mmCIF file of C-alpha atoms and ligand atoms in Angstrom:
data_model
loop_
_atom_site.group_PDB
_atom_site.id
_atom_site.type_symbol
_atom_site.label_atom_id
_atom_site.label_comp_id
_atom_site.label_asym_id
_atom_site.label_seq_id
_atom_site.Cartn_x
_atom_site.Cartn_y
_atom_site.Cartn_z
ATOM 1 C CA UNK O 129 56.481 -116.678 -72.369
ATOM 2 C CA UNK O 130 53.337 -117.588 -70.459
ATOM 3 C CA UNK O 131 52.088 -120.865 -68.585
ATOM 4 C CA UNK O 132 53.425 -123.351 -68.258
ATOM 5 C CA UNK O 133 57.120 -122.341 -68.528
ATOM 6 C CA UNK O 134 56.514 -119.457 -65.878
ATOM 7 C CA UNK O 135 54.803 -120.868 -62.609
ATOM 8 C CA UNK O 136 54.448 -117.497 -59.989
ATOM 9 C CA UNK O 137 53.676 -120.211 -57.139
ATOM 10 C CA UNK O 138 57.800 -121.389 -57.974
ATOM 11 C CA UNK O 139 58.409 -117.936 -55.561
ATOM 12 C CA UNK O 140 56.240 -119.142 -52.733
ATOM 13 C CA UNK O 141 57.037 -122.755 -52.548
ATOM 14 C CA UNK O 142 58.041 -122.851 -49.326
ATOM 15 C CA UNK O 143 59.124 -120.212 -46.287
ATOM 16 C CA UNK O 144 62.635 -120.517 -47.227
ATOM 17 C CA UNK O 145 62.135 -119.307 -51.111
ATOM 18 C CA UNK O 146 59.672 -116.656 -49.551
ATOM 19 C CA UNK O 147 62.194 -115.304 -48.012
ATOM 20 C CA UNK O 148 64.314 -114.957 -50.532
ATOM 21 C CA UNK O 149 61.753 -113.491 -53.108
ATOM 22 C CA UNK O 150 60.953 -110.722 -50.298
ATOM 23 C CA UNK O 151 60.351 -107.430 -51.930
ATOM 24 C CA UNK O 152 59.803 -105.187 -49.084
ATOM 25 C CA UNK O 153 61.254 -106.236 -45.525
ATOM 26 C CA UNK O 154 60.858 -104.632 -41.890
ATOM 27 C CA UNK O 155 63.456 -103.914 -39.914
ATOM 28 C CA UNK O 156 63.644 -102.431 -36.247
ATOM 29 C CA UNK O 157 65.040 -98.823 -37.661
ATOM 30 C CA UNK O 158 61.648 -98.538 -39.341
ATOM 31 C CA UNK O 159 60.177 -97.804 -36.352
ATOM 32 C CA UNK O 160 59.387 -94.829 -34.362
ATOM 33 C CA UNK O 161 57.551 -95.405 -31.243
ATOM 34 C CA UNK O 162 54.955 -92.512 -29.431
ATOM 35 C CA UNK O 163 55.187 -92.098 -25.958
ATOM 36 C CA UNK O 164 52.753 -90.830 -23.367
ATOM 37 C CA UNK O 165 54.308 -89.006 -20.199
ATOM 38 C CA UNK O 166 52.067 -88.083 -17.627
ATOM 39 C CA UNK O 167 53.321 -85.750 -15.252
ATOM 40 C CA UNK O 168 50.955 -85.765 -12.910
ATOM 41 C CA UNK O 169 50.567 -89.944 -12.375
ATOM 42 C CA UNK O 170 52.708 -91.268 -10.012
ATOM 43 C CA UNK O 171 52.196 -95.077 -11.288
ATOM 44 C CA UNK O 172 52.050 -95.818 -15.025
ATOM 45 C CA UNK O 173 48.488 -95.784 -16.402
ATOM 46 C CA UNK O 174 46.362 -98.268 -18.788
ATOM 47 C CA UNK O 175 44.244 -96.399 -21.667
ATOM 48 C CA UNK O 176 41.593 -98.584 -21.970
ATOM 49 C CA UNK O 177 41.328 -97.956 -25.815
ATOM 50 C CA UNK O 178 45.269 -98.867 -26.385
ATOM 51 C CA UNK O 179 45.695 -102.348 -24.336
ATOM 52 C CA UNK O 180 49.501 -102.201 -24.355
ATOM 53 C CA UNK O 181 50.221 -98.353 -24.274
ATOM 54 C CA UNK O 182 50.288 -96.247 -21.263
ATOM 55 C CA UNK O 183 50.675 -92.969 -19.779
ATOM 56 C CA UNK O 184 53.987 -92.855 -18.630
ATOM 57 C CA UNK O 185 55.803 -91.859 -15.509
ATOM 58 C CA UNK O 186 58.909 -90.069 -15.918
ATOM 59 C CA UNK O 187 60.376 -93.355 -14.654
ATOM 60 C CA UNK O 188 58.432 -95.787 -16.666
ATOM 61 C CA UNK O 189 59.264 -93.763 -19.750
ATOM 62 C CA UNK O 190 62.771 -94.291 -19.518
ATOM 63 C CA UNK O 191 62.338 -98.005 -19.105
ATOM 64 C CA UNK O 192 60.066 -98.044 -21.855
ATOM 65 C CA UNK O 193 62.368 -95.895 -23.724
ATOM 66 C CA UNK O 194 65.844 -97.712 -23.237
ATOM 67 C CA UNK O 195 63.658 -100.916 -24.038
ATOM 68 C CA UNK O 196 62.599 -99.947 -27.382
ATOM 69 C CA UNK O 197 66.128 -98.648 -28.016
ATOM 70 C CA UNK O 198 67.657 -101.766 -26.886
ATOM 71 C CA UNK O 199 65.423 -103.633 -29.488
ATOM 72 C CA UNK O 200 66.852 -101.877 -32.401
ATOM 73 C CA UNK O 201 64.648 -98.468 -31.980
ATOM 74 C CA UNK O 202 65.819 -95.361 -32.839
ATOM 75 C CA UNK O 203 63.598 -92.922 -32.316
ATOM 76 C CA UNK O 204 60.783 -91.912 -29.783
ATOM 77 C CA UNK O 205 57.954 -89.327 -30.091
ATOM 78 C CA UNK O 206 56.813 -87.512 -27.176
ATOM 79 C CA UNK O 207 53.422 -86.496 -26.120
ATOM 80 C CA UNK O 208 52.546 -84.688 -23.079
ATOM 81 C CA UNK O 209 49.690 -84.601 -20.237
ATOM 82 C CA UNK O 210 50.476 -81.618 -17.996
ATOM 83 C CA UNK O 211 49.612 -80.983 -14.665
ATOM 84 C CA UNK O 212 46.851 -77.853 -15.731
ATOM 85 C CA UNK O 213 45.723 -76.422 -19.071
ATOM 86 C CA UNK O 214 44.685 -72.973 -20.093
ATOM 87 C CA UNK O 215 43.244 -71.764 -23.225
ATOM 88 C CA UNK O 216 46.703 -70.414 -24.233
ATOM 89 C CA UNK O 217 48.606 -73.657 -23.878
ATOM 90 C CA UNK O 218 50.911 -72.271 -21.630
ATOM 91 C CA UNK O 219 52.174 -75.019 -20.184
ATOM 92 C CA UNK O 220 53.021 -76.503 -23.852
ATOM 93 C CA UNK O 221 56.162 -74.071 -23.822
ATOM 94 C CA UNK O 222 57.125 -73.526 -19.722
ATOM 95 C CA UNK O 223 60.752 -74.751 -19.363
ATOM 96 C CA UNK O 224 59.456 -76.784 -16.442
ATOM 97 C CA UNK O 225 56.484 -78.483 -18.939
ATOM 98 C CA UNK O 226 56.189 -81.985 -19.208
ATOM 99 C CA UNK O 227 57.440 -82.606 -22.540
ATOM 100 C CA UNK O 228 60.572 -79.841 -21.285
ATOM 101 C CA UNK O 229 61.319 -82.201 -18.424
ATOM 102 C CA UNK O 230 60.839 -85.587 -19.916
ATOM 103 C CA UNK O 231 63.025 -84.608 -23.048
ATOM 104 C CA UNK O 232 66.156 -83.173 -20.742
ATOM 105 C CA UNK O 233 66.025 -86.776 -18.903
ATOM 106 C CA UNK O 234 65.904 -88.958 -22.065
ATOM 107 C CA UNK O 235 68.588 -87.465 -23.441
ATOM 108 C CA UNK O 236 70.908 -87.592 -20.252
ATOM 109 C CA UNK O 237 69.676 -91.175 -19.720
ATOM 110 C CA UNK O 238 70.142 -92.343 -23.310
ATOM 111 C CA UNK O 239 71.634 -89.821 -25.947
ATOM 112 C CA UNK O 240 72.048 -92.169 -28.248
ATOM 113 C CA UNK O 241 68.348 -92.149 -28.525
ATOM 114 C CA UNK O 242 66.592 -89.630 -30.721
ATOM 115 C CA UNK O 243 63.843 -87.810 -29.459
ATOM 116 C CA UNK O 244 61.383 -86.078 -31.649
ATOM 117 C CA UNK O 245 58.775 -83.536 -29.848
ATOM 118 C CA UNK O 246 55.121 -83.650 -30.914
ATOM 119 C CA UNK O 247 54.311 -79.566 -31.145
ATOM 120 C CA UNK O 248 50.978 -78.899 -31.126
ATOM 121 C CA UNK O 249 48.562 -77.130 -28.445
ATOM 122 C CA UNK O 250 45.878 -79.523 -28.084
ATOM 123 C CA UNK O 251 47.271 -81.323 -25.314
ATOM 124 C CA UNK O 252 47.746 -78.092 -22.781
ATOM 125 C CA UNK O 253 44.559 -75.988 -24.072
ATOM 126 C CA UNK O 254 41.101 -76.310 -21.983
ATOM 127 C CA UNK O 255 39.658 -75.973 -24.842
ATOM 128 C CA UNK O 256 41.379 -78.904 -26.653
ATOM 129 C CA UNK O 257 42.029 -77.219 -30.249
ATOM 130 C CA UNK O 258 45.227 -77.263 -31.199
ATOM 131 C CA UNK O 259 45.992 -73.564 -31.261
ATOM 132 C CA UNK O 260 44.386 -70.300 -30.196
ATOM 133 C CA UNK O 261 40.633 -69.192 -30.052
ATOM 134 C CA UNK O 262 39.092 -66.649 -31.215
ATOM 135 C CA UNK O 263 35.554 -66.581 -30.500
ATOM 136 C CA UNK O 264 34.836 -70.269 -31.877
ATOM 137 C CA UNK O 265 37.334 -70.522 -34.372
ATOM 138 C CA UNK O 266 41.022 -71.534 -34.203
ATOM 139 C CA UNK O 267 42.304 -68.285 -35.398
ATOM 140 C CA UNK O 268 45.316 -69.620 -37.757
ATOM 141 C CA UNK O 269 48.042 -66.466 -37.494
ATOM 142 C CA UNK O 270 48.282 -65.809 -33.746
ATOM 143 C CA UNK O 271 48.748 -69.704 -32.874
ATOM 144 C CA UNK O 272 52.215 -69.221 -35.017
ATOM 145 C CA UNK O 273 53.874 -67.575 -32.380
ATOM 146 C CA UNK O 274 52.470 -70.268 -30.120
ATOM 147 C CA UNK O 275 53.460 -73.062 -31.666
ATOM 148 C CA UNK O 276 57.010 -71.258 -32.140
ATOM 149 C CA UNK O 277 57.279 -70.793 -28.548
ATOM 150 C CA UNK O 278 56.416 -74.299 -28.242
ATOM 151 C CA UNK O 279 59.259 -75.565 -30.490
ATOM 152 C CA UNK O 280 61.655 -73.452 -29.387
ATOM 153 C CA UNK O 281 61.172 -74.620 -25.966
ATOM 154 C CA UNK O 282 60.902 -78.216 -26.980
ATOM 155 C CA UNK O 283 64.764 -77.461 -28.550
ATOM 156 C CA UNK O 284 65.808 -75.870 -25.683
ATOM 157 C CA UNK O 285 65.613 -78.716 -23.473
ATOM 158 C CA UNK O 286 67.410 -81.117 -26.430
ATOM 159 C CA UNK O 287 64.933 -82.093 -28.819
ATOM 160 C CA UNK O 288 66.496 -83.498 -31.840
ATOM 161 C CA UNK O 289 63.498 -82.675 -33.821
ATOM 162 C CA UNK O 290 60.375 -80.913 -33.438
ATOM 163 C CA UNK O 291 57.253 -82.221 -35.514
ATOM 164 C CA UNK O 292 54.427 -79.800 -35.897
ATOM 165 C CA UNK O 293 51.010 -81.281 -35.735
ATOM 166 C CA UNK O 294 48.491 -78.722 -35.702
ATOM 167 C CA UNK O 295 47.883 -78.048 -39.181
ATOM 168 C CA UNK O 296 47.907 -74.561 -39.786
ATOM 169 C CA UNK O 297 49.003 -72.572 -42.415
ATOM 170 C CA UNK O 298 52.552 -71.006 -42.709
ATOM 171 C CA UNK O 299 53.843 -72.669 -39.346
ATOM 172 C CA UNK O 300 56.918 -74.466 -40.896
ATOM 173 C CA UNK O 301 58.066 -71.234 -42.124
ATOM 174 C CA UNK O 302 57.156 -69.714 -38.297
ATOM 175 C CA UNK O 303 59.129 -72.677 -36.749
ATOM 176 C CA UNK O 304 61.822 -72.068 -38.928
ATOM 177 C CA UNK O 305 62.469 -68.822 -38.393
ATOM 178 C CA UNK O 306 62.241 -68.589 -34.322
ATOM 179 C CA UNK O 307 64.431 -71.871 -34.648
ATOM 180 C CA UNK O 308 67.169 -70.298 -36.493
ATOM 181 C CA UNK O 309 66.738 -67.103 -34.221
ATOM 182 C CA UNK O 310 67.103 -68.969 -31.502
ATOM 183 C CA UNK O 311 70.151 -70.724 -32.540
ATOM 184 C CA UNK O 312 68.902 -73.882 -33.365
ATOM 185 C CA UNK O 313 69.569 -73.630 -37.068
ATOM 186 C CA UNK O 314 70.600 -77.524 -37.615
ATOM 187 C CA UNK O 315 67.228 -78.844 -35.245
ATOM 188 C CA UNK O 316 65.101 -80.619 -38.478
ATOM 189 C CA UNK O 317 61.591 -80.404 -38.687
ATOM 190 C CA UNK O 318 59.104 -83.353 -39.499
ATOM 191 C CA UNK O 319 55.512 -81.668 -40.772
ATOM 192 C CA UNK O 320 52.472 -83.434 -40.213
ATOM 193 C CA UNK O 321 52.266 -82.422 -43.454
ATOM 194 C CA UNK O 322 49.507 -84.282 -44.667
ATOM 195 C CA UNK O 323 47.434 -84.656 -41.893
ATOM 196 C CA UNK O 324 43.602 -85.792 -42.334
ATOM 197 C CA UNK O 325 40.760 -85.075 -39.836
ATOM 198 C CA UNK O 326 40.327 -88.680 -38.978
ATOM 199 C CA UNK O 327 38.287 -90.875 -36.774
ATOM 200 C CA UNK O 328 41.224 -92.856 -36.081
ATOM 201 C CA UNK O 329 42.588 -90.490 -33.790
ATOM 202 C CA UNK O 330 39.876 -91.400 -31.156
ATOM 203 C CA UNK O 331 41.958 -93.643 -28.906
ATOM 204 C CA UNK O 332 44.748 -90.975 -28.944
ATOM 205 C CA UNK O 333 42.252 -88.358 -27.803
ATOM 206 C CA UNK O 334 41.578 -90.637 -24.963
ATOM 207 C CA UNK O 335 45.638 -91.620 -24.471
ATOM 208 C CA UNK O 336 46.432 -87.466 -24.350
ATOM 209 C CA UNK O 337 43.410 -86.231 -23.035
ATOM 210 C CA UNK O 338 42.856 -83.769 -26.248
ATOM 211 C CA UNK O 339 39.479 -84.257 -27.157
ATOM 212 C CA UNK O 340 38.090 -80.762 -28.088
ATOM 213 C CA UNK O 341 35.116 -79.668 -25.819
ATOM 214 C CA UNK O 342 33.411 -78.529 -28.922
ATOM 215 C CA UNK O 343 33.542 -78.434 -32.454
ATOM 216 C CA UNK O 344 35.769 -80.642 -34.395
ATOM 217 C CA UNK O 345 39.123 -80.139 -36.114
ATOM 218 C CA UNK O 346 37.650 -80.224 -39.603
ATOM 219 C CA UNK O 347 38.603 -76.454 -40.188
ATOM 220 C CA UNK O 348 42.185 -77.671 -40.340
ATOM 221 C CA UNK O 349 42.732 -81.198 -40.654
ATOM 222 C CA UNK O 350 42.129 -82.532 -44.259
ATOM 223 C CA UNK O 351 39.313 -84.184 -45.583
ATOM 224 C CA UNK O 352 39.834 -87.872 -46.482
ATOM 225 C CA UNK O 353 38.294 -86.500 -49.743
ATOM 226 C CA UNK O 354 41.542 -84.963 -51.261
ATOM 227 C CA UNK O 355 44.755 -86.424 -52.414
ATOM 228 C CA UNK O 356 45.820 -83.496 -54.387
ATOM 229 C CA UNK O 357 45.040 -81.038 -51.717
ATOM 230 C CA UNK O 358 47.104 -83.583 -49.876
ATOM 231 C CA UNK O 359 50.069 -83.167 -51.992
ATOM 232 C CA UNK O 360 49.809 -79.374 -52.250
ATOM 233 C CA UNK O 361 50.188 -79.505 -48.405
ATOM 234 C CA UNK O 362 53.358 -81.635 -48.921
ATOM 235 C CA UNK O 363 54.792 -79.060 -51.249
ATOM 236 C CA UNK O 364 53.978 -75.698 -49.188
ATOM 237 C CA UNK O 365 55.477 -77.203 -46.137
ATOM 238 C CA UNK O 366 58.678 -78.044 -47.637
ATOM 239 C CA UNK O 367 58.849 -74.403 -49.562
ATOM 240 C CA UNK O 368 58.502 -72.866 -45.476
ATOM 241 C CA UNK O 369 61.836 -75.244 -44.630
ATOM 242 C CA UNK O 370 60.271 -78.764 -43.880
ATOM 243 C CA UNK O 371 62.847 -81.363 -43.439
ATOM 244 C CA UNK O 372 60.663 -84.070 -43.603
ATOM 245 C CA UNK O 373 56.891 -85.188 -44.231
ATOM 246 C CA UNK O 374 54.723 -87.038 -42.835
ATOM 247 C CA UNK O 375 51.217 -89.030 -44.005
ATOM 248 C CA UNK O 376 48.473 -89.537 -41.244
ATOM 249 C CA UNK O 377 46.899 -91.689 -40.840
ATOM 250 C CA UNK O 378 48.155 -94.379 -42.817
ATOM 251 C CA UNK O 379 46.144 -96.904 -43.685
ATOM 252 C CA UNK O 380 43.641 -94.926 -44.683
ATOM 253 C CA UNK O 381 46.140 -92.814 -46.917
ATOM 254 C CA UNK O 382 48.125 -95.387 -48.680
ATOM 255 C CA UNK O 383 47.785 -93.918 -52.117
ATOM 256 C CA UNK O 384 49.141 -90.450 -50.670
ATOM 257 C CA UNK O 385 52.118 -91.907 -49.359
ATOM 258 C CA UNK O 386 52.983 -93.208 -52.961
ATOM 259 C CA UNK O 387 52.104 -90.356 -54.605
ATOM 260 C CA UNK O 388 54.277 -88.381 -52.392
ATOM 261 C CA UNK O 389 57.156 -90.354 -52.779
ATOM 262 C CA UNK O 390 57.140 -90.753 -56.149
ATOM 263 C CA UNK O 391 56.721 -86.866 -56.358
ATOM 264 C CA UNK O 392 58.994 -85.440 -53.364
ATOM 265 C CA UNK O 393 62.461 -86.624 -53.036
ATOM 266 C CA UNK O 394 62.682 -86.141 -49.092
ATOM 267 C CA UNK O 395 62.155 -88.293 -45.818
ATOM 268 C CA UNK O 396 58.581 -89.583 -45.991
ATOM 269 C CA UNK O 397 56.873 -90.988 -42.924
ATOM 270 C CA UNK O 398 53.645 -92.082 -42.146
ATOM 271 C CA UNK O 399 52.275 -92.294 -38.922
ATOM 272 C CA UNK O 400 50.029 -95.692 -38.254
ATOM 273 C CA UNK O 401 47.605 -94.117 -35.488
ATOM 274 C CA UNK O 402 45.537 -94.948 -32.423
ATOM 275 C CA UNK O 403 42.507 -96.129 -33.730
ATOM 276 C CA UNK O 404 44.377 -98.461 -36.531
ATOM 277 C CA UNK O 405 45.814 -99.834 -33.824
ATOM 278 C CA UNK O 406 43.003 -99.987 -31.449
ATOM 279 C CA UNK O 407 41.125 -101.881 -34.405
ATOM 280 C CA UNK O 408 43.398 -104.730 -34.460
ATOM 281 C CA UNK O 409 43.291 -105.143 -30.761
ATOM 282 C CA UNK O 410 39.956 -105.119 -30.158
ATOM 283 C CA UNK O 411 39.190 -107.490 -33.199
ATOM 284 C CA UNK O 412 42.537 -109.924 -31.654
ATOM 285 C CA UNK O 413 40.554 -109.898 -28.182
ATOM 286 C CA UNK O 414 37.482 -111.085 -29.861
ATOM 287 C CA UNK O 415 39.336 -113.754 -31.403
ATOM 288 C CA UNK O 416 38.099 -112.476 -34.923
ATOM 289 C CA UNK O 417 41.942 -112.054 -36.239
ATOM 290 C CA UNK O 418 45.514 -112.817 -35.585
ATOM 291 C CA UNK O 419 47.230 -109.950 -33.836
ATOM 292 C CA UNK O 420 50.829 -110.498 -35.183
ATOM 293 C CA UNK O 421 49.905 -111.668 -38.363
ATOM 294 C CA UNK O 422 47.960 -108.304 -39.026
ATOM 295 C CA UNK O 423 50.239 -106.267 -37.075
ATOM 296 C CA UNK O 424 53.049 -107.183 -39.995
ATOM 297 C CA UNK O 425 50.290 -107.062 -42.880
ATOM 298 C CA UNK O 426 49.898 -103.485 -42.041
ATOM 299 C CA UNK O 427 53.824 -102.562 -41.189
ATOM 300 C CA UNK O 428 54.460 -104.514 -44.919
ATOM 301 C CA UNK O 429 51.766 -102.389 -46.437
ATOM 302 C CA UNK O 430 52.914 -98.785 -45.172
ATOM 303 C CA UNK O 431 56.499 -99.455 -45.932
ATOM 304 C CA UNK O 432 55.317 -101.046 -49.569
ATOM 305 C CA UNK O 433 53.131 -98.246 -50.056
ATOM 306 C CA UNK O 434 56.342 -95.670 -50.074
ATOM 307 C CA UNK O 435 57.155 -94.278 -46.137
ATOM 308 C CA UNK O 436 60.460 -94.508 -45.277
ATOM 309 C CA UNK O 437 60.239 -94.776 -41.531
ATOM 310 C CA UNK O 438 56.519 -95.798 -39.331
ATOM 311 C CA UNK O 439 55.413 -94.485 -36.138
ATOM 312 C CA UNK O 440 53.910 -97.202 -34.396
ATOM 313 C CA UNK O 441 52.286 -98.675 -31.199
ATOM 314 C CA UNK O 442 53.473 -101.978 -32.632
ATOM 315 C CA UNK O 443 57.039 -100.417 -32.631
ATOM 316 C CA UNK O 444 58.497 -102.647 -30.062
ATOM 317 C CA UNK O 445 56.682 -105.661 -31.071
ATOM 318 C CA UNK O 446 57.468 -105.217 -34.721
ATOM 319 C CA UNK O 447 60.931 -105.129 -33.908
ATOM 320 C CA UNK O 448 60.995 -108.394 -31.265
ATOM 321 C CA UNK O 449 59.029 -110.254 -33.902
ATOM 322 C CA UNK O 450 60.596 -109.730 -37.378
ATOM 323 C CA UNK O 451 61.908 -113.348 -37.465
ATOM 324 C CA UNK O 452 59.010 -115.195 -37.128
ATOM 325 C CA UNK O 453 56.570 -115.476 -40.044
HETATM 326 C C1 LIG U 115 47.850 -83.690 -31.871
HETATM 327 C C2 LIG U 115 47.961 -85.080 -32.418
HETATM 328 C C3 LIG U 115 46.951 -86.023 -32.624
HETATM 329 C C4 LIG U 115 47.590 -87.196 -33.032
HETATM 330 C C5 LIG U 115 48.947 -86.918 -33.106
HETATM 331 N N1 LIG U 115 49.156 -85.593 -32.728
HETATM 332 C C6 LIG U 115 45.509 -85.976 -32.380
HETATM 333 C C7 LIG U 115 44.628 -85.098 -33.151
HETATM 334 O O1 LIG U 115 45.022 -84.448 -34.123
HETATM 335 O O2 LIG U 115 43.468 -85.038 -32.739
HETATM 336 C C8 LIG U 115 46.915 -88.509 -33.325
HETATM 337 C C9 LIG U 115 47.761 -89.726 -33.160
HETATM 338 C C10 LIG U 115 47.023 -91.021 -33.082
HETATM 339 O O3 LIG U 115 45.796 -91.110 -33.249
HETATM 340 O O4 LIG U 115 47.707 -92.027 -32.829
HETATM 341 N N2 LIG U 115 47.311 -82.738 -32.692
#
């Protein structure tokens, strides 16, 4: 049966049928929204490549925090800026850290919302590589006790789940195991499993102040090349103990978040990153598109694509806006 009996455009006569023929809808639990906290600013601070985002106060955070949670928000993801940086990241694991601090408060100020920990070094090394040098290369084994430390600490002060992002091998099963050790046998991780070395990440860099002074992340980040490599990563992480994955960027990477999820029964996520939404903003300022409009294009397109729950900028916007069309 063909033409004229079937008419596709019967589906889209008007807002009300759309509605009904939706296939894929957003909700506010879809959303997981990053957070910046700055320890060492005393007001919160604009990042001129994120209109709309800031680094936080411990203050501000929890008003931004509650706010998003009020909306319909469930969970957060923490960055940190600390106060100094060494090339052994040791402020990413001190029990006084920033991310230490600002995860003890959130959870005394709103348990009910979850916090997930960002664990990488990048953010507390001079350097700005996310794990330890040797010579000029991020020397893979001895940043797994590192990044332990890091987790450990993170579950210490009440994480409810740590999510690696450094990209090196065998640090699920290193998390893991100094987890368990250290009691923590029922905190989940969430790998940045399949993480590419992206230019999207720019406005981030900015956000977090991770930029590496020099070199690139190439020797550990994957290249937007591979989609089985991608997958492989997938697979190895959840062998080590990985709770759930996560795609990154997104946009970029829609055909690995399908191919994942049709190949990996487990929580899939994909992270929708700075410079995706930088892109949108800066176009929206110009005038050259409709922020909103785009901003829910996208959202549709991750969640179509296969990932179960989106970290967003957009989080809290997404989830004030899903009525309007
Ligand atoms: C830390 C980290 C980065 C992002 C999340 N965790 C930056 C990087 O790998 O350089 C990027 C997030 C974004 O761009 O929104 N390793």
């Amino acid at each position: 049966m063909s033409f004229p009996t079937i008419r596709m455009r019967r589906y889209r006569k008007n807002k009300t049928l759309r509605a009904l023929f939706e296939e894929t809808r957003l909700s506010a639990a879809d959303f997981i929204l990053p957070l910046f906290v700055d320890e060492t600013a005393k007001t919160p601070q604009d990042i001129a490549s994120m209109p709309g985002v800031k680094r936080h106060t411990f203050a501000s955070l929890l008003r931004e925090a509650s706010a998003a949670h009020r909306l319909g928000i469930q969970g957060v993801l923490l960055f940190g800026i600390p106060k100094s940086k060494d090339p052994w990241a040791k402020q990413g694991h001190a029990r006084n850290g920033v991310i230490q601090r600002a995860v003890r408060f959130l959870k005394k100020e709103v348990p009910t919302l979850a916090v997930i920990t960002d664990v990488c070094a990048c953010e507390y090394t001079s350097h700005g590589h996310c794990g330890i040098l040797k010579g000029k290369e991020v020397a893979n084994d001895p940043t797994l006790g590192l990044l332990s430390k890091i987790a450990v600490s993170h579950a210490e002060a009440g994480a409810d789940m740590v999510a690696p992002s450094d990209m090196m091998d065998g640090r699920i099963g290193a998390l893991r195991r100094a987890l368990d050790k250290g009691g923590f046998q029922d905190i989940p991780i969430l790998s940045y499993a399949a993480k590419f070395s992206s230019s999207f990440y720019g406005p981030f860099r900015d956000a977090a102040d991770s930029t590496p002074v020099f070199g690139d992340r190439k020797t550990y980040q994957m290249p937007a090349s591979n989609v089985r490599e991608a997958l492989r990563e997938i697979e190895l992480d959840l062998e080590e103990g990985a709770d759930a994955v996560m795609v990154k960027p997104a946009l970029t990477a829609l055909d690995v978040i399908t191919k994942a999820k049709l190949k990996f029964p487990v929580p899939l996520w994909a992270y929708h990153v700075s410079g995706e939404y930088a892109m949108v903003k800066a176009a929206a300022k110009l005038g050259w598109l409709d922020e909103k409009a785009a901003m829910r294009e996208a959202l549709l397109a991750i969640k179509r694509a296969g990932a179960d729950r989106i970290i967003t900028y957009w989080a809290k916007e997404a989830a004030r806006g899903l009525g309007r069309r």
